[in-house]
Tab-separated table of C-alpha atoms in Angstrom:
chain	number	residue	atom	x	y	z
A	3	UNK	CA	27.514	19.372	5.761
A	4	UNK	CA	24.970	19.015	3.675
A	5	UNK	CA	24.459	14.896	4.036
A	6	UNK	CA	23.443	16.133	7.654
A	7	UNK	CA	20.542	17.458	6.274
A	8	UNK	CA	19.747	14.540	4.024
A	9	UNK	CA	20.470	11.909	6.791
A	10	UNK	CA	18.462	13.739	9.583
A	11	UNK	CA	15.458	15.030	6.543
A	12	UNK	CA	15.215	10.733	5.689
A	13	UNK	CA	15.046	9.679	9.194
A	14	UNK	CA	11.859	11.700	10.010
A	15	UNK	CA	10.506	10.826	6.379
A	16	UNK	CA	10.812	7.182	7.174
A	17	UNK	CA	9.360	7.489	10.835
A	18	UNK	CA	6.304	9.596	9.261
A	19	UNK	CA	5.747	6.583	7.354
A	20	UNK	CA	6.293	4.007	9.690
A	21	UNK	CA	5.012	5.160	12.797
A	22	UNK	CA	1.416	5.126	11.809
A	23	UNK	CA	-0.886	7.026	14.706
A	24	UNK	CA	1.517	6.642	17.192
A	25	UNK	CA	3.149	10.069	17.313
A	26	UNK	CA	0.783	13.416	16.329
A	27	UNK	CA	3.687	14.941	14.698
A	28	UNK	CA	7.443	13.868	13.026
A	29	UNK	CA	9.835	16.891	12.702
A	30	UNK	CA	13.169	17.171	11.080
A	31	UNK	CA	15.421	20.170	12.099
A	32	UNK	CA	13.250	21.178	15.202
A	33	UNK	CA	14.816	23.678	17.896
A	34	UNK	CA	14.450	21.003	20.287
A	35	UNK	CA	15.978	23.638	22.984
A	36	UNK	CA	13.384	26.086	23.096
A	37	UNK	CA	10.206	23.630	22.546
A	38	UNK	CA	11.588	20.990	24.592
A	39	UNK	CA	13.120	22.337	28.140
A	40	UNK	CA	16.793	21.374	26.882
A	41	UNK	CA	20.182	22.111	26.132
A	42	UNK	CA	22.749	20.501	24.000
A	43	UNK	CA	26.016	20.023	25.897
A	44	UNK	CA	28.875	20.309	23.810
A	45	UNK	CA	31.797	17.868	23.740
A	46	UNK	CA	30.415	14.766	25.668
A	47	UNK	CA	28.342	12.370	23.476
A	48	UNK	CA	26.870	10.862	27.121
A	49	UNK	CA	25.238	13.957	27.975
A	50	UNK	CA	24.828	15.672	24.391
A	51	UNK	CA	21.235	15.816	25.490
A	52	UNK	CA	20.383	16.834	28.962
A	53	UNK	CA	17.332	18.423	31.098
A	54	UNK	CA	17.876	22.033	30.739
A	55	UNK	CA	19.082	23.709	34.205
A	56	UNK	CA	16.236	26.236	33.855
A	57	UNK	CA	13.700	23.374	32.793
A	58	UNK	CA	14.198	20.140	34.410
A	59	UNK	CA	10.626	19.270	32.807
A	60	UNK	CA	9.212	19.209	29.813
A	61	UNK	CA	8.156	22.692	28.257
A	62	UNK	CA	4.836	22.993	27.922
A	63	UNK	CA	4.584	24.073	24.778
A	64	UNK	CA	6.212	20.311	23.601
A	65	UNK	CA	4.090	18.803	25.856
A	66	UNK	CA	0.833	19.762	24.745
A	67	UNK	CA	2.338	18.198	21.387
A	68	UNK	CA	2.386	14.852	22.572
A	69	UNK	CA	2.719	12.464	21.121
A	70	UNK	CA	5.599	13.239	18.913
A	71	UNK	CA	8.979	12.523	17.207
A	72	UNK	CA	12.043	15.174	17.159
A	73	UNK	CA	14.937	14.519	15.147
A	74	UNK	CA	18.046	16.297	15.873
A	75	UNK	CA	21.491	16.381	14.005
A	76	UNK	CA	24.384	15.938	16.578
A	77	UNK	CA	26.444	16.738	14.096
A	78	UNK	CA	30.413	15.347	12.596
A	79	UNK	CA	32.031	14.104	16.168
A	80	UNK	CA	35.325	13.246	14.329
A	81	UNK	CA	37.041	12.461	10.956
A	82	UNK	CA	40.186	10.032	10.384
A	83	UNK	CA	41.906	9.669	6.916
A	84	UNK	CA	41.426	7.009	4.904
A	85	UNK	CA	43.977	6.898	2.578
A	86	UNK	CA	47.650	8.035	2.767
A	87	UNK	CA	47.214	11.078	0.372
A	88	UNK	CA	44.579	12.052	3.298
A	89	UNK	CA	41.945	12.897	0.444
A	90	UNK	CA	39.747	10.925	1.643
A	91	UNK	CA	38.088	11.079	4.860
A	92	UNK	CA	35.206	9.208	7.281
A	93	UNK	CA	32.733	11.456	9.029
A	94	UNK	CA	31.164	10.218	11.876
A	95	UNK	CA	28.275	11.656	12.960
A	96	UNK	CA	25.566	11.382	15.595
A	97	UNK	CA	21.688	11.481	15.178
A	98	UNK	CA	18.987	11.613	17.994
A	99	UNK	CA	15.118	10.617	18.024
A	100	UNK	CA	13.073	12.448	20.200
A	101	UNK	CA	10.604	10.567	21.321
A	102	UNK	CA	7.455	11.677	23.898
A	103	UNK	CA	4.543	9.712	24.764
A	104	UNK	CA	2.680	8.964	28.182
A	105	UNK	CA	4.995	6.884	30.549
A	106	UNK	CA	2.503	4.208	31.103
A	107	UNK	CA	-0.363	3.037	28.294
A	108	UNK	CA	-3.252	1.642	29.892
A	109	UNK	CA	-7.210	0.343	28.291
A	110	UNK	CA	-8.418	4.122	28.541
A	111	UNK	CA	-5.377	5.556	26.363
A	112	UNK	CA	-4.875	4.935	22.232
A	113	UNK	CA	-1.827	5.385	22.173
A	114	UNK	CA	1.324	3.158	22.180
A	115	UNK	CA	3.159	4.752	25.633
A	116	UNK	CA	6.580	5.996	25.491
A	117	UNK	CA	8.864	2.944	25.356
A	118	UNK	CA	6.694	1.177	22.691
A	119	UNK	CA	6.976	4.366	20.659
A	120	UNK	CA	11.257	3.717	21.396
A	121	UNK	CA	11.072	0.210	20.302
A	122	UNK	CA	9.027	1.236	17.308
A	123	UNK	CA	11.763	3.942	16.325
A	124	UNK	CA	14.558	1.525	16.770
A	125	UNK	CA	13.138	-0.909	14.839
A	126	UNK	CA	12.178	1.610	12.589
A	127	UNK	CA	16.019	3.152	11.630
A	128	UNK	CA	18.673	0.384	13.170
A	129	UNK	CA	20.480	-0.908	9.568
A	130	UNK	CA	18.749	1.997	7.340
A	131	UNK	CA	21.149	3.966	4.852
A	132	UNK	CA	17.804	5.369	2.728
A	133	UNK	CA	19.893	5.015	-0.179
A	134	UNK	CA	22.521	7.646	0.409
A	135	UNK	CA	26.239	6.678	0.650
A	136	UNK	CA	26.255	6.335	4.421
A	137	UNK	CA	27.263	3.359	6.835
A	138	UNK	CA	23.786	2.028	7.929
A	139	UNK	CA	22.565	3.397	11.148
A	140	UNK	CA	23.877	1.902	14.115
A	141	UNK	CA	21.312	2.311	17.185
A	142	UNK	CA	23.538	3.715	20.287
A	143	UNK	CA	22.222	4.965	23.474
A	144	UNK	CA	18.531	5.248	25.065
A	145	UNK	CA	18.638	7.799	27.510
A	146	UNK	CA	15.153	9.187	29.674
A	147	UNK	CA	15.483	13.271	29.377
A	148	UNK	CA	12.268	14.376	31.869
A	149	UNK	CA	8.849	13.953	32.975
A	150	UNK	CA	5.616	16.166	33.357
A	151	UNK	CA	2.021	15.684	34.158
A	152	UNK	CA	-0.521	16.310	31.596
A	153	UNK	CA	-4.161	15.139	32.079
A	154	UNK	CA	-2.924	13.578	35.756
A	155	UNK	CA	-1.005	11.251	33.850
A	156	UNK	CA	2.764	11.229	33.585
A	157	UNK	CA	4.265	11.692	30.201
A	158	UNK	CA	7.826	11.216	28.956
A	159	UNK	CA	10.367	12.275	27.038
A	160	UNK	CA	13.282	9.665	25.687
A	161	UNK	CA	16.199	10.461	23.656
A	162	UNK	CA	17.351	7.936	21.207
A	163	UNK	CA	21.269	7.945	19.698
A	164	UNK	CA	22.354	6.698	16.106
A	165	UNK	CA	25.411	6.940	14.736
A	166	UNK	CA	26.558	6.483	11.236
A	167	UNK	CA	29.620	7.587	9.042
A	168	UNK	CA	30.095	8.786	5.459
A	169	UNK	CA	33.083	9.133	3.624
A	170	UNK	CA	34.383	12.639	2.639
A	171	UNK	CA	36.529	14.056	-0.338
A	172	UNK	CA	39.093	16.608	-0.036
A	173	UNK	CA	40.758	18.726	-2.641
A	174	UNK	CA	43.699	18.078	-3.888
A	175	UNK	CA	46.297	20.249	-2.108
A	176	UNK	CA	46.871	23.838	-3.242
A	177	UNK	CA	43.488	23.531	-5.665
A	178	UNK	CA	39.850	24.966	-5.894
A	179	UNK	CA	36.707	23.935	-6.157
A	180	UNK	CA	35.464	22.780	-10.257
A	181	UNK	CA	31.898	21.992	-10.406
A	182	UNK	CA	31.239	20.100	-13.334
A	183	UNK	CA	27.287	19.770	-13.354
A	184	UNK	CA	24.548	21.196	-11.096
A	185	UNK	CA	23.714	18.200	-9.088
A	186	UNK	CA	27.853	18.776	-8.134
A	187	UNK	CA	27.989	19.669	-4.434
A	188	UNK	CA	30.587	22.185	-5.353
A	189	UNK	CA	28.304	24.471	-6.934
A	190	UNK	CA	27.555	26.307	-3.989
A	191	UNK	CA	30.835	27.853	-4.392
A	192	UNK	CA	29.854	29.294	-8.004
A	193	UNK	CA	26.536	30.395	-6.607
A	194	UNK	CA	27.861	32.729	-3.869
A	195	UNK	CA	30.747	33.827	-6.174
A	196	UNK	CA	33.843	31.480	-4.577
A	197	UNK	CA	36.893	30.995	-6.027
A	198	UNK	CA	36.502	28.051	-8.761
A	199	UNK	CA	39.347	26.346	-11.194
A	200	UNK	CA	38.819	24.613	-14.559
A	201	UNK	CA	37.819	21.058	-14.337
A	202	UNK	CA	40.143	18.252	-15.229
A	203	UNK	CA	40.750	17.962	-18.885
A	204	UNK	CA	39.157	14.206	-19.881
A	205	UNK	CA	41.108	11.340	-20.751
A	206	UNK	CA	41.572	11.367	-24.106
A	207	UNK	CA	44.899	8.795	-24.635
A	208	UNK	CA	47.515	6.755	-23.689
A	209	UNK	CA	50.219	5.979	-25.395
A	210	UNK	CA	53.050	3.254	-24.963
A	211	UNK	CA	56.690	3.287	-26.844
A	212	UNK	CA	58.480	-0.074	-26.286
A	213	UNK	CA	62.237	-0.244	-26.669
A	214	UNK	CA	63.207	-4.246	-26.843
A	215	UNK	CA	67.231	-5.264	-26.808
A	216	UNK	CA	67.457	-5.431	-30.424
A	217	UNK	CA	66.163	-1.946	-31.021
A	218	UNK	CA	62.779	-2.794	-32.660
A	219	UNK	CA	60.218	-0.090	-31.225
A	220	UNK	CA	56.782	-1.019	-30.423
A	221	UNK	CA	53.885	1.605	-29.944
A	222	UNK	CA	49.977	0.823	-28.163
A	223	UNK	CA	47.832	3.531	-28.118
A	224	UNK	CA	44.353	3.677	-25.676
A	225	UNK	CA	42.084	5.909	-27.171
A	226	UNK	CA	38.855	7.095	-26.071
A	227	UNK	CA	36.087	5.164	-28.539
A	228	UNK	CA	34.535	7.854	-30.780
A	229	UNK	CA	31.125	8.674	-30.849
A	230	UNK	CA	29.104	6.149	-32.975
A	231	UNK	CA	26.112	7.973	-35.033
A	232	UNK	CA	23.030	7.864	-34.461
């Protein structure tokens, strides 16, 4: 799960950068459901994100943080095979933007309002794979998620949707996990003490006997070039 993580850390890296003084604050990973007034609802991507039935406003403790940016991981909604060995397989998952702002910018306000601030993100992240091996964000839903008065002025909160997929690798059946290096993903199984196997042996050669109709024998061998000196 860890491309979660790097997915949902780059999207509020490239919103701190692009967003300028439109939102006080950008944060990755926030517990949106205490600081926010809402719940996630399992199972149903339409209302992931809903008013909390205890706090059909905004919490007061986010809304004294306005204007801001919360980005939340919605997690791996399904996987389908992608080849017939089924080692390989394509995540999708689902991100959301946060975003809270006064409803209505007028001459007396610096900031950009609400639905600026959701252009702005969309523009921001729609196509973006910040150079990990990810399907470039697609921008999905916009959905309104509540209201409060601050300052006698109405202020908002909007969730935007992106979804994206990445493509997974399985072990082979009936094997372990063998980190080879320790940028390898894997080594978080020789960290805690998992259960590891050797790595693959390297190619080293191929060879190729020939056996023609009038029994002369032919031989190729593929060998992996030695090491020139240095």
């Amino acid at each position: 799960m860890s491309m979660l993580i790097s997915v949902q850390t780059a999207i509020a890296d490239r919103l701190r950068q692009g967003m300028g003084r439109m939102a006080r604050e950008v944060a990755a990973d926030l517990d949106e459901t205490g600081l926010c007034g809402l719940q996630l609802a399992h199972g149903d991507y339409a209302s992931r994100l809903t008013p909390g039935q205890s706090s059909p406003a905004i919490n007061p403790q986010a809304l004294a943080r306005l204007p801001a940016l919360w980005t939340a991981a919605g997690g791996v909604t399904s996987s389908q095979p992608q080849t017939s060995q089924r080692l390989r397989y394509k995540a999708n998952a689902l991100f959301t933007v946060i975003v809270g702002d006064r409803l209505q910018a007028d001459a007396n306000y610096a900031g950009a309002g609400v639905w600026p601030m959701v252009y702005a993100v969309r523009r921001l992240l729609a196509s973006q794979d910040f150079g990990l091996a990810i399907n470039p964000l697609l921008p999905e839903k916009v959905r309104p998620l509540g209201q409060a008065q601050r300052d006698s002025q109405p202020w908002s909160l909007v969730a935007c949707d992106f979804s994206t997929y990445w493509l997974d690798e399985a072990l082979d059946n009936g094997h372990w996990p063998a980190p080879q290096k320790d940028g390898d993903a894997d080594q978080l199984f020789a960290r805690f003490g998992g259960r590891l196997e050797d790595p693959a042996k390297s190619w080293q050669s191929t060879r190729l006997d020939y056996s023609l109709a009038d029994s002369i024998k032919a031989q190729d061998v593929v060998a992996t070039p030695a090491p020139q000196p240095k």
